[in-house]
Amino acid sequence: MHWKERFPEEITCVRCLEEKEARELDRLLWCEECQVKAKKRASVWGWASGGGIATGLALYIWFGVQPSMDLIPTGWLATLGAAFYLGGRVSREIIFGAMRLRNRRAVEARPPSTGEAPSGRG
Ligand SMILES: [Zn+2]
């Protein structure tokens, strides 16, 4: 029995609280739109993290390693580029994974009132 057969045709997405067709939602009941948004958000934070990692590495190279400026620091730039790229990609995956794991409710929704905090798992 397919898991989606347990649900009616119209399902409320847990992220934006909009009614969507069952086939548009995944196992966590995120609609496609919310998955795209989450991925974009994870990308932004991932690249920001990659930039932070590269900056930290640059500071370490500058102050710690103190490379000779007589040489064209192509190798260092390549190292920083790799740190940025790999750091960004890995961070993005981790952030997106964390979003999926936490699966916070209604983060894409505009709540009519913010009376009480959502009770987490339910
Ligand atoms: Zn949604």
PDB file of C-alpha atoms and ligand atoms in Angstrom:
ATOM      1  CA  MET A   1       0.000   0.000   0.000  1.00  0.00           C
ATOM      2  CA  HIS A   2       1.394   3.337  -1.018  1.00  0.00           C
ATOM      3  CA  TRP A   3       1.776   5.820   1.810  1.00  0.00           C
ATOM      4  CA  LYS A   4      -0.093   8.532  -0.025  1.00  0.00           C
ATOM      5  CA  GLU A   5      -3.249   6.423  -0.229  1.00  0.00           C
ATOM      6  CA  ARG A   6      -3.799   6.994   3.458  1.00  0.00           C
ATOM      7  CA  PHE A   7      -4.429  10.647   2.770  1.00  0.00           C
ATOM      8  CA  PRO A   8      -7.322  12.402   1.087  1.00  0.00           C
ATOM      9  CA  GLU A   9      -6.816  14.141  -2.243  1.00  0.00           C
ATOM     10  CA  GLU A  10      -6.232  17.564  -0.753  1.00  0.00           C
ATOM     11  CA  ILE A  11      -3.549  17.764   1.887  1.00  0.00           C
ATOM     12  CA  THR A  12      -2.400  20.730   3.892  1.00  0.00           C
ATOM     13  CA  CYS A  13       1.277  21.440   3.402  1.00  0.00           C
ATOM     14  CA  VAL A  14       2.922  21.686   6.810  1.00  0.00           C
ATOM     15  CA  ARG A  15       5.154  24.546   5.690  1.00  0.00           C
ATOM     16  CA  CYS A  16       2.772  27.002   4.044  1.00  0.00           C
ATOM     17  CA  LEU A  17      -0.498  25.538   5.367  1.00  0.00           C
ATOM     18  CA  GLU A  18      -2.018  25.664   1.892  1.00  0.00           C
ATOM     19  CA  GLU A  19      -4.183  22.899   0.559  1.00  0.00           C
ATOM     20  CA  LYS A  20      -2.302  21.012  -2.124  1.00  0.00           C
ATOM     21  CA  GLU A  21      -2.961  17.952  -4.201  1.00  0.00           C
ATOM     22  CA  ALA A  22      -1.542  14.836  -2.636  1.00  0.00           C
ATOM     23  CA  ARG A  23       0.857  14.195  -5.493  1.00  0.00           C
ATOM     24  CA  GLU A  24       2.496  17.594  -4.972  1.00  0.00           C
ATOM     25  CA  LEU A  25       3.611  16.747  -1.466  1.00  0.00           C
ATOM     26  CA  ASP A  26       6.481  14.605  -0.353  1.00  0.00           C
ATOM     27  CA  ARG A  27       6.770  12.329   2.646  1.00  0.00           C
ATOM     28  CA  LEU A  28       7.144  15.208   5.079  1.00  0.00           C
ATOM     29  CA  LEU A  29       4.080  16.859   3.560  1.00  0.00           C
ATOM     30  CA  TRP A  30       6.062  19.663   2.071  1.00  0.00           C
ATOM     31  CA  CYS A  31       4.660  20.949  -1.197  1.00  0.00           C
ATOM     32  CA  GLU A  32       6.973  21.407  -4.170  1.00  0.00           C
ATOM     33  CA  GLU A  33       6.976  25.160  -3.737  1.00  0.00           C
ATOM     34  CA  CYS A  34       8.118  24.857  -0.131  1.00  0.00           C
ATOM     35  CA  GLN A  35      10.807  22.344  -1.066  1.00  0.00           C
ATOM     36  CA  VAL A  36      12.141  24.797  -3.644  1.00  0.00           C
ATOM     37  CA  LYS A  37      12.029  27.623  -1.112  1.00  0.00           C
ATOM     38  CA  ALA A  38      13.797  25.531   1.505  1.00  0.00           C
ATOM     39  CA  LYS A  39      16.481  24.553  -0.984  1.00  0.00           C
ATOM     40  CA  LYS A  40      17.001  28.167  -1.993  1.00  0.00           C
ATOM     41  CA  ARG A  41      17.222  29.221   1.624  1.00  0.00           C
ATOM     42  CA  ALA A  42      19.670  26.407   2.351  1.00  0.00           C
ATOM     43  CA  SER A  43      21.711  27.518  -0.671  1.00  0.00           C
ATOM     44  CA  VAL A  44      21.933  31.091   0.566  1.00  0.00           C
ATOM     45  CA  TRP A  45      23.007  29.991   4.034  1.00  0.00           C
ATOM     46  CA  GLY A  46      25.286  27.349   2.557  1.00  0.00           C
ATOM     47  CA  TRP A  47      27.148  29.832   0.366  1.00  0.00           C
ATOM     48  CA  ALA A  48      27.286  32.262   3.261  1.00  0.00           C
ATOM     49  CA  SER A  49      28.860  29.520   5.352  1.00  0.00           C
ATOM     50  CA  GLY A  50      31.258  28.716   2.518  1.00  0.00           C
ATOM     51  CA  GLY A  51      32.195  32.396   2.375  1.00  0.00           C
ATOM     52  CA  GLY A  52      32.767  32.382   6.127  1.00  0.00           C
ATOM     53  CA  ILE A  53      34.942  29.280   5.882  1.00  0.00           C
ATOM     54  CA  ALA A  54      36.959  30.783   3.024  1.00  0.00           C
ATOM     55  CA  THR A  55      37.343  34.062   4.926  1.00  0.00           C
ATOM     56  CA  GLY A  56      38.522  32.209   8.013  1.00  0.00           C
ATOM     57  CA  LEU A  57      40.973  30.240   5.913  1.00  0.00           C
ATOM     58  CA  ALA A  58      42.188  33.419   4.219  1.00  0.00           C
ATOM     59  CA  LEU A  59      42.842  35.011   7.620  1.00  0.00           C
ATOM     60  CA  TYR A  60      44.617  31.871   8.742  1.00  0.00           C
ATOM     61  CA  ILE A  61      46.789  31.872   5.602  1.00  0.00           C
ATOM     62  CA  TRP A  62      47.461  35.612   5.866  1.00  0.00           C
ATOM     63  CA  PHE A  63      48.331  35.729   9.560  1.00  0.00           C
ATOM     64  CA  GLY A  64      49.211  32.118  10.281  1.00  0.00           C
ATOM     65  CA  VAL A  65      51.050  30.894   7.218  1.00  0.00           C
ATOM     66  CA  GLN A  66      52.180  34.348   6.027  1.00  0.00           C
ATOM     67  CA  PRO A  67      52.856  33.376   2.424  1.00  0.00           C
ATOM     68  CA  SER A  68      55.448  35.280   0.479  1.00  0.00           C
ATOM     69  CA  MET A  69      53.858  37.961  -1.683  1.00  0.00           C
ATOM     70  CA  ASP A  70      56.733  37.644  -4.141  1.00  0.00           C
ATOM     71  CA  LEU A  71      54.950  34.651  -5.530  1.00  0.00           C
ATOM     72  CA  ILE A  72      51.658  34.877  -7.310  1.00  0.00           C
ATOM     73  CA  PRO A  73      49.404  33.194  -4.759  1.00  0.00           C
ATOM     74  CA  THR A  74      47.532  31.143  -7.319  1.00  0.00           C
ATOM     75  CA  GLY A  75      47.742  28.071  -5.130  1.00  0.00           C
ATOM     76  CA  TRP A  76      46.310  29.966  -2.181  1.00  0.00           C
ATOM     77  CA  LEU A  77      43.521  31.403  -4.274  1.00  0.00           C
ATOM     78  CA  ALA A  78      42.711  27.922  -5.556  1.00  0.00           C
ATOM     79  CA  THR A  79      42.706  26.671  -1.986  1.00  0.00           C
ATOM     80  CA  LEU A  80      40.321  29.450  -0.944  1.00  0.00           C
ATOM     81  CA  GLY A  81      38.130  28.780  -3.962  1.00  0.00           C
ATOM     82  CA  ALA A  82      37.970  25.108  -3.120  1.00  0.00           C
ATOM     83  CA  ALA A  83      37.187  25.899   0.516  1.00  0.00           C
ATOM     84  CA  PHE A  84      34.416  28.245  -0.549  1.00  0.00           C
ATOM     85  CA  TYR A  85      32.932  25.795  -3.036  1.00  0.00           C
ATOM     86  CA  LEU A  86      33.177  22.663  -0.932  1.00  0.00           C
ATOM     87  CA  GLY A  87      32.255  24.479   2.275  1.00  0.00           C
ATOM     88  CA  GLY A  88      29.253  26.008   0.567  1.00  0.00           C
ATOM     89  CA  ARG A  89      28.044  22.737  -0.883  1.00  0.00           C
ATOM     90  CA  VAL A  90      28.526  20.744   2.281  1.00  0.00           C
ATOM     91  CA  SER A  91      26.950  23.471   4.416  1.00  0.00           C
ATOM     92  CA  ARG A  92      23.984  23.656   2.074  1.00  0.00           C
ATOM     93  CA  GLU A  93      23.390  19.921   2.352  1.00  0.00           C
ATOM     94  CA  ILE A  94      23.734  20.036   6.134  1.00  0.00           C
ATOM     95  CA  ILE A  95      21.395  23.022   6.424  1.00  0.00           C
ATOM     96  CA  PHE A  96      18.808  21.485   4.134  1.00  0.00           C
ATOM     97  CA  GLY A  97      19.091  18.199   6.013  1.00  0.00           C
ATOM     98  CA  ALA A  98      18.607  20.033   9.291  1.00  0.00           C
ATOM     99  CA  MET A  99      15.526  21.790   7.895  1.00  0.00           C
ATOM    100  CA  ARG A 100      14.087  18.445   6.865  1.00  0.00           C
ATOM    101  CA  LEU A 101      14.952  16.880  10.190  1.00  0.00           C
ATOM    102  CA  ARG A 102      13.464  19.634  12.307  1.00  0.00           C
ATOM    103  CA  ASN A 103      10.507  19.892   9.935  1.00  0.00           C
ATOM    104  CA  ARG A 104       9.197  23.024  11.575  1.00  0.00           C
ATOM    105  CA  ARG A 105       5.545  23.644  10.964  1.00  0.00           C
ATOM    106  CA  ALA A 106       4.124  26.550   9.056  1.00  0.00           C
ATOM    107  CA  VAL A 107       7.416  28.372   8.550  1.00  0.00           C
ATOM    108  CA  GLU A 108       6.293  29.518   5.117  1.00  0.00           C
ATOM    109  CA  ALA A 109       2.862  30.497   6.331  1.00  0.00           C
ATOM    110  CA  ARG A 110       1.779  33.884   7.554  1.00  0.00           C
ATOM    111  CA  PRO A 111      -0.014  33.000  10.766  1.00  0.00           C
ATOM    112  CA  PRO A 112      -3.160  34.984  11.544  1.00  0.00           C
ATOM    113  CA  SER A 113      -2.099  35.247  15.168  1.00  0.00           C
ATOM    114  CA  THR A 114       1.068  34.307  16.991  1.00  0.00           C
ATOM    115  CA  GLY A 115      -0.540  33.477  20.293  1.00  0.00           C
ATOM    116  CA  GLU A 116       1.407  30.443  21.355  1.00  0.00           C
ATOM    117  CA  ALA A 117       4.411  28.594  20.091  1.00  0.00           C
ATOM    118  CA  PRO A 118       3.743  25.462  18.069  1.00  0.00           C
ATOM    119  CA  SER A 119       3.857  22.407  20.256  1.00  0.00           C
ATOM    120  CA  GLY A 120       6.464  20.663  18.163  1.00  0.00           C
ATOM    121  CA  ARG A 121       5.696  17.089  17.357  1.00  0.00           C
ATOM    122  CA  GLY A 122       2.069  16.204  17.169  1.00  0.00           C
TER     123      GLY A 122
HETATM  124 ZN    ZN B   1       3.912  24.448   1.056  1.00  0.00          ZN
END
